[in-house]
Every structure is written in structure tokens, then in C-alpha cells.
């Protein structure tokens, strides 16, 4: 209990004093996760919608595979990305290993199946309601997808927020491909892991409380900007 209290006090001190390292690490955490969520949403939301609308052979197998990929072990993803981006790997020439870009790539691989699967579930129910109307209007497949994406935007926002929640707390993959380099690739989760390993539990807890607060703040901000509470759907 004393350590938790000490962590809260340390978190308050870091925030009130605008600790430079804390600000740098927090901004890098947001940069990596928000970029990964944006890329994953750009891929996953249309993919989930397309799977809800399109009928093709092996569709159920593809959906089942997508759902299974939601549980991808982050350390395995990190290892695969590491091997691909290392000097001996096919993309080693780009020198991306141990950079924020490598961390974003790993997070995109982890988050895209999650966002696509949630989007598919949401759009499938919406498609059942809109099916007859959109067919009768003789819309193209992409017009149907665009309509469903727009009308289901609040449900799809939830999918992106779920991706953000998982991404902001990710440590295994980004530790492997980022290397937890100070002033370069260190983020909140890897900093917590480092301080815990050093036995500095007060600072580790403080960073943990900052991480939780940051995640809650971003979620509240997005909900406010999207006006979900005004519509009575939140």
C-alpha cells in the first residue's frame, strides 16, 4: 500500500513539475500508438466492412483466421518484425530497426486484425438492416461499403478505441523492435518495465498511473469530439 501511495505522489510530482523525460516519453507513446491506430484503422475498417458485404468462397475461413489473429502473441510479432528489419533480413537496407517506425509497424500488425474483426461484427448487423434498401437502389459494392462505414461510424470508433487501448499498453513487441533506447524509442510501457527491473517501484507505478491517465484522457477527448454523449449512445 505504501508503494502505491508513493507511486501516486511521484506521478503527481512528475506531472506538476512538467518533467522533461516524462513529457518526451509520453509524447513518443502517443505518436507511436496513434500512428499505428490510424494506419490499422485505414486498413481494418474497410476490410471488416468488405467482409460483411462480400460473399466469396472460403469467406468463413478468412473471418475465422482474422478472429484468430486477434490473439497474436506480441513477442512473436516483435520477433518476426525484428528478423525482417535486421541487417540480415529482406528490409534491413532501410535501417528501420530500433526506431519508432519499427515500433509502429509491429503495432499495426497486432492491431489490424483486432480492429477489422470488431468492425466486421458491427457492420454485419448494420448490413442486415440496410441490405434490401441498398440492393434496391442498385448501389455498387464500394458505395455500400462507404454508406455502412459512415452510418456505423460510432461503432467503428469503438473498434479504433479498442485498438488504441491495446496499443498504448503494448510492451513485448515494441521492446524487441524498439530496444527501449533512451531519447529514441523509450515509451511509457518500456520505461515501466525498465524501472521495475531496477527495483524502482515508485517511479514504475508513477509511470503506470500516467499511462492509465493518458489512455483515459485520449478516450474522453475522442468521445467528446465525436459527440457520442450528445447522441445518447454512450
Short mmCIF file of C-alpha atoms in Angstrom, two decimals:
data_model
loop_
_atom_site.label_atom_id
_atom_site.label_comp_id
_atom_site.label_asym_id
_atom_site.label_seq_id
_atom_site.Cartn_x
_atom_site.Cartn_y
_atom_site.Cartn_z
CA UNK A 1 0.00 0.00 0.00
CA UNK A 2 2.87 2.38 0.82
CA UNK A 3 4.41 1.75 -2.60
CA UNK A 4 1.11 2.52 -4.34
CA UNK A 5 0.78 5.76 -2.38
CA UNK A 6 4.38 6.64 -3.16
CA UNK A 7 3.67 5.95 -6.84
CA UNK A 8 0.68 8.29 -6.80
CA UNK A 9 2.71 11.03 -5.15
CA UNK A 10 5.57 10.54 -7.60
CA UNK A 11 3.15 10.65 -10.54
CA UNK A 12 1.71 13.90 -9.21
CA UNK A 13 5.18 15.38 -8.78
CA UNK A 14 6.24 14.41 -12.32
CA UNK A 15 3.11 15.92 -13.82
CA UNK A 16 3.11 19.13 -11.75
CA UNK A 17 6.78 19.80 -12.41
CA UNK A 18 6.34 19.02 -16.13
CA UNK A 19 9.21 16.55 -16.00
CA UNK A 20 11.02 16.71 -19.35
CA UNK A 21 11.66 12.96 -19.58
CA UNK A 22 8.04 12.17 -18.75
CA UNK A 23 6.74 14.55 -21.41
CA UNK A 24 9.14 13.16 -24.01
CA UNK A 25 8.25 9.55 -23.25
CA UNK A 26 4.50 10.28 -23.13
CA UNK A 27 4.55 12.14 -26.45
CA UNK A 28 6.50 9.32 -28.07
CA UNK A 29 3.99 6.79 -26.71
CA UNK A 30 1.14 8.81 -28.23
CA UNK A 31 3.00 9.27 -31.51
CA UNK A 32 3.66 5.57 -31.95
CA UNK A 33 0.24 4.34 -30.84
CA UNK A 34 -1.90 6.97 -32.58
CA UNK A 35 0.01 6.50 -35.85
CA UNK A 36 -0.37 2.72 -35.60
CA UNK A 37 -4.09 3.05 -34.82
CA UNK A 38 -4.60 5.41 -37.76
CA UNK A 39 -2.86 3.03 -40.19
CA UNK A 40 -4.60 -0.04 -38.72
CA UNK A 41 -7.99 1.67 -38.91
CA UNK A 42 -7.38 2.68 -42.53
CA UNK A 43 -6.77 -1.00 -43.31
CA UNK A 44 -9.00 -2.78 -40.80
CA UNK A 45 -12.24 -0.77 -41.01
CA UNK A 46 -12.75 -1.13 -44.80
CA UNK A 47 -11.58 -4.76 -44.58
CA UNK A 48 -14.13 -5.59 -41.86
CA UNK A 49 -16.87 -3.84 -43.81
CA UNK A 50 -15.89 -5.60 -47.05
CA UNK A 51 -16.06 -8.99 -45.32
CA UNK A 52 -19.55 -8.16 -44.06
CA UNK A 53 -20.80 -7.19 -47.53
CA UNK A 54 -18.90 -9.51 -49.85
CA UNK A 55 -19.74 -13.17 -50.30
CA UNK A 56 -17.00 -15.40 -51.66
CA UNK A 57 -15.55 -18.87 -51.31
CA UNK A 58 -13.64 -19.51 -48.08
CA UNK A 59 -15.17 -16.35 -46.57
CA UNK A 60 -15.84 -18.10 -43.26
CA UNK A 61 -12.28 -19.37 -43.18
CA UNK A 62 -10.96 -15.85 -43.73
CA UNK A 63 -13.17 -14.47 -40.93
CA UNK A 64 -12.14 -17.28 -38.59
CA UNK A 65 -8.48 -16.61 -39.39
CA UNK A 66 -8.97 -12.90 -38.77
CA UNK A 67 -10.57 -13.61 -35.40
CA UNK A 68 -7.73 -15.97 -34.52
CA UNK A 69 -5.16 -13.30 -35.38
CA UNK A 70 -6.69 -11.08 -32.69
CA UNK A 71 -4.76 -13.23 -30.23
CA UNK A 72 -1.37 -12.88 -31.93
CA UNK A 73 1.37 -13.09 -29.27
CA UNK A 74 3.04 -9.65 -29.36
CA UNK A 75 6.51 -11.09 -28.67
CA UNK A 76 6.19 -13.36 -31.72
CA UNK A 77 5.15 -10.39 -33.86
CA UNK A 78 8.09 -8.46 -32.47
CA UNK A 79 10.47 -11.31 -33.28
CA UNK A 80 9.19 -11.61 -36.86
CA UNK A 81 9.43 -7.85 -37.46
CA UNK A 82 12.91 -7.88 -35.89
CA UNK A 83 14.08 -10.59 -38.30
CA UNK A 84 12.56 -8.76 -41.28
CA UNK A 85 14.14 -5.42 -40.37
CA UNK A 86 17.52 -6.69 -39.14
CA UNK A 87 20.57 -6.27 -41.36
CA UNK A 88 20.32 -9.89 -42.46
CA UNK A 89 16.60 -9.53 -43.22
CA UNK A 90 14.96 -8.52 -46.51
CA UNK A 91 14.21 -4.97 -45.29
CA UNK A 92 17.42 -4.39 -43.37
CA UNK A 93 18.67 -1.97 -46.01
CA UNK A 94 16.16 0.63 -44.80
CA UNK A 95 17.70 0.79 -41.33
CA UNK A 96 14.36 0.81 -39.54
CA UNK A 97 15.24 -1.49 -36.64
CA UNK A 98 15.32 0.25 -33.23
CA UNK A 99 13.34 3.24 -34.50
CA UNK A 100 9.79 4.44 -33.78
CA UNK A 101 8.88 3.33 -37.31
CA UNK A 102 9.70 -0.28 -36.46
CA UNK A 103 7.52 0.02 -33.35
CA UNK A 104 4.65 1.37 -35.45
CA UNK A 105 5.00 -1.50 -37.95
CA UNK A 106 4.82 -4.07 -35.14
CA UNK A 107 1.77 -2.39 -33.63
CA UNK A 108 -0.01 -2.20 -37.00
CA UNK A 109 0.40 -5.97 -37.41
CA UNK A 110 -1.02 -6.53 -33.92
CA UNK A 111 -3.90 -4.02 -34.11
CA UNK A 112 -5.22 -4.51 -37.66
CA UNK A 113 -6.85 -7.94 -37.03
CA UNK A 114 -8.44 -6.62 -33.82
CA UNK A 115 -9.92 -3.52 -35.46
CA UNK A 116 -11.03 -5.44 -38.57
CA UNK A 117 -12.74 -8.15 -36.52
CA UNK A 118 -14.67 -5.71 -34.34
CA UNK A 119 -15.60 -3.67 -37.42
CA UNK A 120 -16.86 -6.80 -39.15
CA UNK A 121 -19.12 -7.68 -36.23
CA UNK A 122 -20.57 -4.15 -36.11
CA UNK A 123 -21.07 -3.77 -39.85
CA UNK A 124 -22.57 -7.26 -40.24
CA UNK A 125 -25.52 -6.24 -38.06
CA UNK A 126 -25.87 -2.93 -39.89
CA UNK A 127 -25.72 -4.68 -43.27
CA UNK A 128 -28.64 -6.89 -42.24
CA UNK A 129 -30.74 -3.74 -41.80
CA UNK A 130 -29.55 -1.90 -44.93
CA UNK A 131 -29.26 -4.88 -47.27
CA UNK A 132 -32.60 -4.65 -49.07
CA UNK A 133 -32.50 -0.86 -49.34
CA UNK A 134 -29.00 -0.66 -50.78
CA UNK A 135 -29.66 -3.51 -53.20
CA UNK A 136 -32.89 -1.88 -54.41
CA UNK A 137 -31.02 1.39 -55.05
CA UNK A 138 -28.64 -0.53 -57.33
CA UNK A 139 -25.57 0.72 -55.49
CA UNK A 140 -22.10 -0.55 -56.25
CA UNK A 141 -20.20 -2.60 -53.69
CA UNK A 142 -17.96 0.33 -52.79
CA UNK A 143 -20.95 2.64 -52.41
CA UNK A 144 -22.46 0.14 -49.98
CA UNK A 145 -19.21 -0.05 -48.04
CA UNK A 146 -18.94 3.76 -47.88
CA UNK A 147 -22.55 4.03 -46.68
CA UNK A 148 -22.07 1.40 -43.99
CA UNK A 149 -18.81 2.97 -42.84
CA UNK A 150 -20.49 6.34 -42.45
CA UNK A 151 -23.65 5.13 -40.73
CA UNK A 152 -21.70 2.79 -38.48
CA UNK A 153 -19.03 5.37 -37.63
CA UNK A 154 -19.77 5.34 -33.89
CA UNK A 155 -19.47 1.56 -33.67
CA UNK A 156 -16.30 1.75 -35.77
CA UNK A 157 -14.94 4.40 -33.43
CA UNK A 158 -15.23 1.78 -30.69
CA UNK A 159 -13.13 -0.58 -32.81
CA UNK A 160 -10.41 2.04 -33.20
CA UNK A 161 -10.52 2.86 -29.49
CA UNK A 162 -10.13 -0.83 -28.69
CA UNK A 163 -7.05 -0.80 -30.90
CA UNK A 164 -5.74 2.25 -29.09
CA UNK A 165 -6.32 0.61 -25.72
CA UNK A 166 -4.32 -2.43 -26.74
CA UNK A 167 -1.61 -0.44 -28.49
CA UNK A 168 -0.90 2.05 -25.72
CA UNK A 169 -0.33 -0.81 -23.28
CA UNK A 170 1.85 -2.91 -25.60
CA UNK A 171 5.33 -3.72 -24.36
CA UNK A 172 6.59 -7.06 -25.73
CA UNK A 173 6.78 -6.32 -29.45
CA UNK A 174 7.98 -2.74 -29.16
CA UNK A 175 10.62 -3.73 -26.63
CA UNK A 176 12.07 -6.17 -29.18
CA UNK A 177 11.97 -3.93 -32.26
CA UNK A 178 12.48 -0.62 -30.46
CA UNK A 179 15.17 -1.62 -28.00
CA UNK A 180 13.97 0.79 -25.26
CA UNK A 181 16.66 3.33 -26.22
CA UNK A 182 16.62 6.48 -24.08
CA UNK A 183 15.60 9.62 -26.01
CA UNK A 184 14.93 7.48 -29.09
CA UNK A 185 12.50 4.60 -28.65
CA UNK A 186 11.63 4.58 -24.95
CA UNK A 187 7.88 4.74 -24.31
CA UNK A 188 5.81 4.52 -21.14
CA UNK A 189 5.41 0.75 -21.13
CA UNK A 190 9.09 0.01 -21.76
CA UNK A 191 10.08 2.62 -19.18
CA UNK A 192 7.82 0.90 -16.63
CA UNK A 193 9.45 -2.44 -17.44
CA UNK A 194 12.91 -0.91 -17.06
CA UNK A 195 12.18 0.77 -13.72
CA UNK A 196 10.55 -2.38 -12.36
CA UNK A 197 13.64 -4.39 -13.29
CA UNK A 198 15.78 -1.83 -11.45
CA UNK A 199 13.57 -2.16 -8.38
CA UNK A 200 12.40 1.44 -8.62
CA UNK A 201 8.77 0.57 -7.95
CA UNK A 202 7.64 4.08 -7.01
CA UNK A 203 8.70 5.51 -10.37
CA UNK A 204 7.35 2.44 -12.21
CA UNK A 205 3.96 2.92 -10.52
CA UNK A 206 4.05 6.63 -11.25
CA UNK A 207 4.62 5.94 -14.95
CA UNK A 208 1.84 3.35 -14.81
CA UNK A 209 -0.61 5.87 -13.37
CA UNK A 210 0.41 8.38 -16.03
CA UNK A 211 -0.15 5.73 -18.70
CA UNK A 212 -3.65 4.96 -17.39
CA UNK A 213 -4.49 8.66 -17.14
CA UNK A 214 -3.24 9.27 -20.67
CA UNK A 215 -5.35 6.42 -22.07
CA UNK A 216 -8.47 7.68 -20.27
CA UNK A 217 -7.82 11.26 -21.40
CA UNK A 218 -7.47 10.29 -25.07
CA UNK A 219 -10.66 8.21 -24.92
CA UNK A 220 -12.61 11.04 -23.30
CA UNK A 221 -11.26 13.52 -25.84
CA UNK A 222 -12.24 11.34 -28.80
CA UNK A 223 -15.71 10.72 -27.38
CA UNK A 224 -16.17 14.44 -26.80
CA UNK A 225 -15.03 15.40 -30.29
CA UNK A 226 -17.26 12.71 -31.85
CA UNK A 227 -20.18 13.91 -29.68
CA UNK A 228 -21.22 10.37 -28.78
CA UNK A 229 -22.55 11.54 -25.42
CA UNK A 230 -24.76 14.14 -27.14
CA UNK A 231 -26.39 11.47 -29.28
CA UNK A 232 -27.29 9.47 -26.20
CA UNK A 233 -25.39 6.41 -27.42
CA UNK A 234 -22.55 6.49 -24.94
#
